[in-house]
Amino acid sequence: MGTPDFAVPCLDTLVNEGYRVVGVVTQPDRPRGRKMELTPPPVKRAALKWGLPVFQPEKLREPDALEQVLALEPDLVVTAAYGQILPERLLKAPRFGCINVHASLLPRYRGGAPIHRAIVNGEKETGVTLMYMEKRLDAGDMIAQKAVPITERDHAGSMHDKLSLLGAELLKETLPKLLAGEVQAVPQDESLATFAPNLTREDERMDWNRSARDLACQVRGLHPWPVAFTTWNQKPLKVWWAVAKDEPAGADPGTIVRVEEDGMAVATGQGILLLTEVQPAGKTRMSAAEFARGRRIKAGERLGEG
């Protein structure tokens, strides 16, 4: 069970390792793009490539949908970013249980946006956890984990790709032991649990009173989706990339202190943030220097107003 690109390496691994996949459950096709064309989720495309039966219930908890999945009589259910809570009847049905590949080092960052929020929060390390599923979200006993560092050049997109492959690798290594009854699952320490709720529009807005380091982490954590933004001339200005500079702010937060070849240097609550790639409303991505030259932006102008 899975829906986005994150889950595809796990499905590919199950097939490549010779496990008999009796069915693939994924979210329904959704309208995408400017033309709002009905588009299948990545996991559906992967399943069809392998010739596997696909099920796309709008709500898995609906009786007809649940019975359809239970009729497959799975020995094991593997989920990765499926996007729906599994009904209790399904959780209890497979003899080897229901397991989930989660993109964090549980019990930290339970929830729907663990990759984005780990980077936004300035974490130096994250990872994947293979866990048994239970009624509570991401709270089941942990079977195995793998960690990976978050570098200063990493962003949500790069970590997504790293963690999806790491999750598939962990699945490949652990499944033989799990099916042989050789794994010892460990309960999560509830006192260490933190949550990573889904992102909102306010998570994307840059608050120039924060430090340059925090804002740089926000930009990286929201790159390439949904992308952090500020405002210029009361219109949204997406910030695709920015770097914290080790120098005093020297002006009120949000003030452009200089325009240079590498971008626009902006004062923050603590330090300077150099914007290097931006996207004004209705335009394509461009270098911040190009943006500044084209609009004759000078030191002293403000971002984040309006």
Coordinates of C-alpha atoms in Angstrom, one line a residue:
M1 CA 0.0 0.0 0.0
G2 CA 1.4 3.3 -1.0
T3 CA 0.8 6.3 -3.2
P4 CA 3.7 8.8 -4.1
D5 CA 7.1 8.3 -5.5
F6 CA 8.5 7.6 -2.0
A7 CA 6.7 4.2 -2.0
V8 CA 7.8 3.0 -5.4
P9 CA 11.3 1.7 -4.5
C10 CA 9.6 -0.4 -1.8
L11 CA 7.2 -2.0 -4.3
D12 CA 10.0 -2.6 -6.8
T13 CA 12.1 -4.3 -4.0
L14 CA 9.3 -6.6 -3.1
V15 CA 8.9 -7.7 -6.7
N16 CA 12.6 -7.9 -7.4
E17 CA 13.1 -10.0 -4.3
G18 CA 10.6 -12.6 -5.5
Y19 CA 7.8 -11.9 -3.0
R20 CA 4.3 -12.7 -4.4
V21 CA 2.5 -9.4 -4.4
V22 CA -1.2 -10.3 -4.5
G23 CA -2.4 -6.7 -4.8
V24 CA -1.4 -3.0 -4.7
V25 CA -3.6 -0.6 -2.9
T26 CA -3.1 3.1 -3.7
Q27 CA -5.1 6.4 -3.7
P28 CA -7.5 7.1 -6.6
D29 CA -6.3 8.9 -9.7
R30 CA -6.5 12.7 -9.1
P31 CA -6.8 15.8 -11.5
R32 CA -3.3 17.3 -12.0
G33 CA -1.7 20.2 -13.8
R34 CA -3.2 23.2 -15.5
K35 CA -5.6 21.1 -17.6
M36 CA -6.6 19.1 -14.5
E37 CA -6.1 15.8 -16.3
L38 CA -6.9 12.7 -14.3
T39 CA -3.5 11.3 -13.3
P40 CA -2.6 8.0 -11.7
P41 CA -0.4 8.0 -8.6
P42 CA 3.2 6.8 -9.0
V43 CA 2.6 3.6 -7.2
K44 CA -0.2 2.7 -9.6
R45 CA 2.1 3.3 -12.6
A46 CA 4.7 1.1 -11.0
A47 CA 2.2 -1.7 -10.2
L48 CA 0.9 -1.7 -13.8
K49 CA 4.4 -1.9 -15.0
W50 CA 4.8 -5.1 -13.0
G51 CA 1.4 -6.4 -14.1
L52 CA 0.0 -6.4 -10.6
P53 CA -3.6 -6.0 -9.7
V54 CA -4.4 -2.4 -8.4
F55 CA -7.1 -1.3 -6.0
Q56 CA -7.9 2.4 -5.5
P57 CA -10.6 2.8 -2.9
E58 CA -11.6 6.4 -2.1
K59 CA -11.9 5.3 1.6
L60 CA -10.4 2.0 2.7
R61 CA -12.6 1.9 5.7
E62 CA -15.8 1.6 3.6
P63 CA -17.1 -2.0 3.9
D64 CA -16.9 -2.9 0.2
A65 CA -13.4 -1.6 -0.1
L66 CA -12.2 -3.4 3.0
E67 CA -13.8 -6.7 2.0
Q68 CA -12.1 -6.4 -1.4
V69 CA -8.7 -6.1 0.3
L70 CA -9.4 -8.8 2.9
A71 CA -10.4 -11.2 0.1
L72 CA -6.8 -11.1 -1.1
E73 CA -5.9 -12.9 2.1
P74 CA -2.5 -11.3 2.5
D75 CA 0.1 -12.9 4.7
L76 CA 1.7 -9.5 5.2
V77 CA 0.7 -5.9 4.5
V78 CA 3.5 -3.4 3.7
T79 CA 2.7 0.3 3.6
A80 CA 4.7 3.3 2.7
A81 CA 3.1 6.8 2.5
Y82 CA -0.2 5.3 1.6
G83 CA -2.2 8.3 3.0
Q84 CA -5.1 6.5 4.7
I85 CA -5.5 5.0 8.2
L86 CA -5.9 1.2 8.0
P87 CA -9.1 -0.2 9.6
E88 CA -8.5 -2.4 12.7
R89 CA -9.9 -5.5 10.9
L90 CA -7.2 -5.2 8.3
L91 CA -4.5 -4.5 10.9
K92 CA -5.4 -7.9 12.5
A93 CA -5.9 -9.9 9.4
P94 CA -2.4 -10.8 8.0
R95 CA -0.5 -13.5 9.9
F96 CA 2.7 -11.6 9.8
G97 CA 1.0 -8.3 10.5
C98 CA 1.0 -4.9 8.9
I99 CA 4.2 -3.0 8.7
N100 CA 5.0 0.5 7.6
V101 CA 8.1 2.3 6.2
H102 CA 8.2 5.7 7.9
A103 CA 10.6 8.5 6.9
S104 CA 12.0 9.4 10.3
L105 CA 13.8 8.0 13.2
L106 CA 10.8 7.2 15.3
P107 CA 9.5 8.1 17.9
R108 CA 10.5 11.5 16.5
Y109 CA 8.6 13.1 13.7
R110 CA 5.5 11.0 13.6
G111 CA 3.0 12.3 11.1
G112 CA 2.6 13.3 7.5
A113 CA 5.6 15.7 6.9
P114 CA 8.6 14.1 8.6
I115 CA 11.1 14.9 5.9
H116 CA 10.2 18.6 5.5
R117 CA 10.0 19.3 9.2
A118 CA 13.3 17.6 10.1
I119 CA 15.1 19.9 7.7
V120 CA 13.1 23.0 8.7
N121 CA 14.0 22.3 12.3
G122 CA 17.7 22.1 11.5
E123 CA 18.2 18.4 12.3
K124 CA 21.6 17.0 11.4
E125 CA 20.4 13.5 11.0
T126 CA 17.2 11.6 10.0
G127 CA 16.4 8.2 8.7
V128 CA 13.7 5.5 8.2
T129 CA 11.9 3.2 10.6
L130 CA 10.2 -0.1 9.8
M131 CA 7.4 -0.6 12.3
Y132 CA 4.3 -2.6 13.1
M133 CA 1.2 -0.6 12.5
E134 CA -1.4 0.0 15.2
K135 CA -4.5 2.2 15.5
R136 CA -2.5 5.2 16.6
L137 CA -0.6 7.0 13.9
D138 CA 3.1 5.9 13.6
A139 CA 3.1 4.7 17.2
G140 CA 3.7 0.9 16.7
D141 CA 6.6 -1.2 17.8
M142 CA 9.8 -0.6 15.9
I143 CA 11.4 -3.4 13.9
A144 CA 14.4 -1.7 12.4
Q145 CA 15.9 1.7 11.7
K146 CA 18.6 3.2 9.5
A147 CA 20.0 6.7 9.9
V148 CA 21.4 9.1 7.3
P149 CA 23.0 12.6 7.8
I150 CA 21.4 15.8 6.6
T151 CA 24.1 17.9 5.0
E152 CA 24.0 21.7 4.5
R153 CA 23.3 21.1 0.8
D154 CA 20.4 18.7 1.4
H155 CA 16.8 19.8 0.9
A156 CA 13.4 18.1 1.1
G157 CA 13.7 16.7 -2.4
S158 CA 17.2 15.2 -2.0
M159 CA 16.3 13.7 1.4
H160 CA 13.1 12.3 0.0
D161 CA 15.1 10.4 -2.7
K162 CA 17.7 9.2 -0.2
L163 CA 15.1 8.0 2.3
S164 CA 12.9 6.3 -0.2
L165 CA 15.9 4.2 -1.3
L166 CA 17.0 3.7 2.3
G167 CA 13.5 2.5 3.2
A168 CA 13.5 -0.1 0.3
E169 CA 17.0 -1.2 1.4
L170 CA 15.8 -1.7 5.0
L171 CA 12.8 -3.6 3.8
K172 CA 15.0 -5.9 1.8
E173 CA 17.3 -6.6 4.7
T174 CA 14.6 -7.1 7.3
L175 CA 11.8 -9.0 5.6
P176 CA 13.6 -12.4 5.5
K177 CA 14.2 -12.2 9.3
L178 CA 10.7 -11.0 10.0
L179 CA 9.1 -13.8 8.1
A180 CA 11.4 -16.3 9.9
G181 CA 10.3 -14.9 13.2
E182 CA 13.8 -13.6 14.0
V183 CA 13.0 -9.9 14.7
Q184 CA 12.4 -8.5 18.1
A185 CA 10.2 -5.4 17.8
V186 CA 10.9 -2.6 20.3
P187 CA 8.1 -0.3 21.8
Q188 CA 8.6 3.4 21.1
D189 CA 9.5 5.6 24.0
E190 CA 6.5 7.9 24.3
S191 CA 8.4 10.5 26.2
L192 CA 10.6 11.1 23.1
A193 CA 7.7 11.3 20.6
T194 CA 7.4 14.4 18.5
F195 CA 5.0 15.2 15.7
A196 CA 5.4 16.4 12.1
P197 CA 1.9 17.5 11.0
N198 CA 1.2 18.2 7.3
L199 CA 2.4 21.6 6.0
T200 CA 0.1 24.7 5.9
R201 CA 0.5 27.9 3.9
E202 CA 1.8 29.6 7.0
D203 CA 4.7 27.2 7.2
E204 CA 5.8 28.6 3.9
R205 CA 5.8 32.2 4.9
M206 CA 9.2 33.6 5.9
D207 CA 9.3 35.6 9.1
W208 CA 12.3 37.9 8.8
N209 CA 12.5 38.3 12.6
R210 CA 13.9 34.8 12.7
S211 CA 17.6 34.1 12.4
A212 CA 19.3 33.7 9.1
R213 CA 20.2 30.1 10.0
D214 CA 16.5 29.2 10.8
L215 CA 15.3 30.8 7.5
A216 CA 17.9 29.0 5.5
C217 CA 16.7 25.7 7.0
Q218 CA 13.1 26.7 6.2
V219 CA 14.0 27.3 2.6
R220 CA 15.9 24.0 2.3
G221 CA 13.1 22.1 4.1
L222 CA 10.5 23.4 1.6
H223 CA 12.5 22.9 -1.5
P224 CA 11.4 21.9 -4.1
W225 CA 7.9 21.7 -2.7
P226 CA 6.0 23.7 -1.6
V227 CA 8.7 26.4 -1.6
A228 CA 9.1 29.2 1.0
F229 CA 7.9 32.6 0.2
T230 CA 8.1 36.2 1.2
T231 CA 6.5 39.3 -0.4
W232 CA 8.0 42.1 -2.5
N233 CA 5.8 45.1 -3.5
Q234 CA 3.0 43.3 -1.8
K235 CA 3.2 40.3 -4.1
P236 CA 4.4 36.8 -3.3
L237 CA 8.1 36.1 -4.0
K238 CA 9.1 32.4 -3.8
V239 CA 12.5 31.8 -2.4
W240 CA 14.0 28.6 -4.0
W241 CA 17.4 28.8 -2.4
A242 CA 19.2 30.9 0.2
V243 CA 22.3 30.8 2.3
A244 CA 22.9 32.1 5.8
K245 CA 25.9 34.4 6.1
D246 CA 28.0 34.8 9.1
E247 CA 27.8 38.6 9.5
P248 CA 25.8 41.0 11.5
A249 CA 22.3 42.0 10.1
G250 CA 23.0 45.8 10.3
A251 CA 19.4 46.8 9.5
D252 CA 15.8 46.0 10.4
P253 CA 14.7 42.5 9.5
G254 CA 13.5 42.1 5.9
T255 CA 15.7 45.0 4.7
I256 CA 17.8 44.4 1.5
V257 CA 21.2 45.5 2.6
R258 CA 23.0 45.0 -0.7
V259 CA 22.6 43.4 -4.2
E260 CA 25.6 41.4 -5.3
E261 CA 26.6 39.0 -8.1
D262 CA 25.5 36.0 -6.0
G263 CA 22.1 37.4 -5.0
M264 CA 20.4 39.7 -2.6
A265 CA 21.6 40.0 1.0
V266 CA 18.7 40.5 3.4
A267 CA 18.8 41.4 7.1
T268 CA 17.1 39.0 9.5
G269 CA 16.6 38.9 13.2
Q270 CA 20.1 37.5 13.5
G271 CA 22.5 37.6 10.7
I272 CA 22.3 38.0 6.9
L273 CA 20.4 35.7 4.5
L274 CA 21.6 35.7 0.9
L275 CA 18.8 34.9 -1.5
T276 CA 20.3 33.2 -4.5
E277 CA 17.2 31.9 -6.5
V278 CA 13.7 33.4 -6.5
Q279 CA 10.5 33.3 -8.4
P280 CA 8.3 36.4 -8.6
A281 CA 4.6 36.0 -9.1
G282 CA 3.6 34.9 -12.6
K283 CA 7.2 34.3 -13.7
T284 CA 9.6 31.4 -13.8
R285 CA 12.5 30.7 -11.4
M286 CA 15.5 33.0 -11.8
S287 CA 18.7 34.0 -10.0
A288 CA 18.1 36.6 -7.3
A289 CA 20.7 38.8 -8.9
E290 CA 18.8 38.7 -12.2
F291 CA 15.6 39.5 -10.3
A292 CA 17.2 42.5 -8.6
R293 CA 18.8 43.9 -11.8
G294 CA 15.6 43.5 -13.8
R295 CA 13.6 45.5 -11.3
R296 CA 16.3 48.0 -10.3
I297 CA 16.1 46.9 -6.6
K298 CA 18.4 48.8 -4.3
A299 CA 19.6 48.5 -0.8
G300 CA 17.1 49.7 1.7
E301 CA 14.0 48.2 0.1
R302 CA 12.0 45.8 2.2
L303 CA 10.8 42.2 1.8
G304 CA 7.9 40.7 3.7
E305 CA 5.6 43.7 3.9
G306 CA 2.0 43.4 2.8

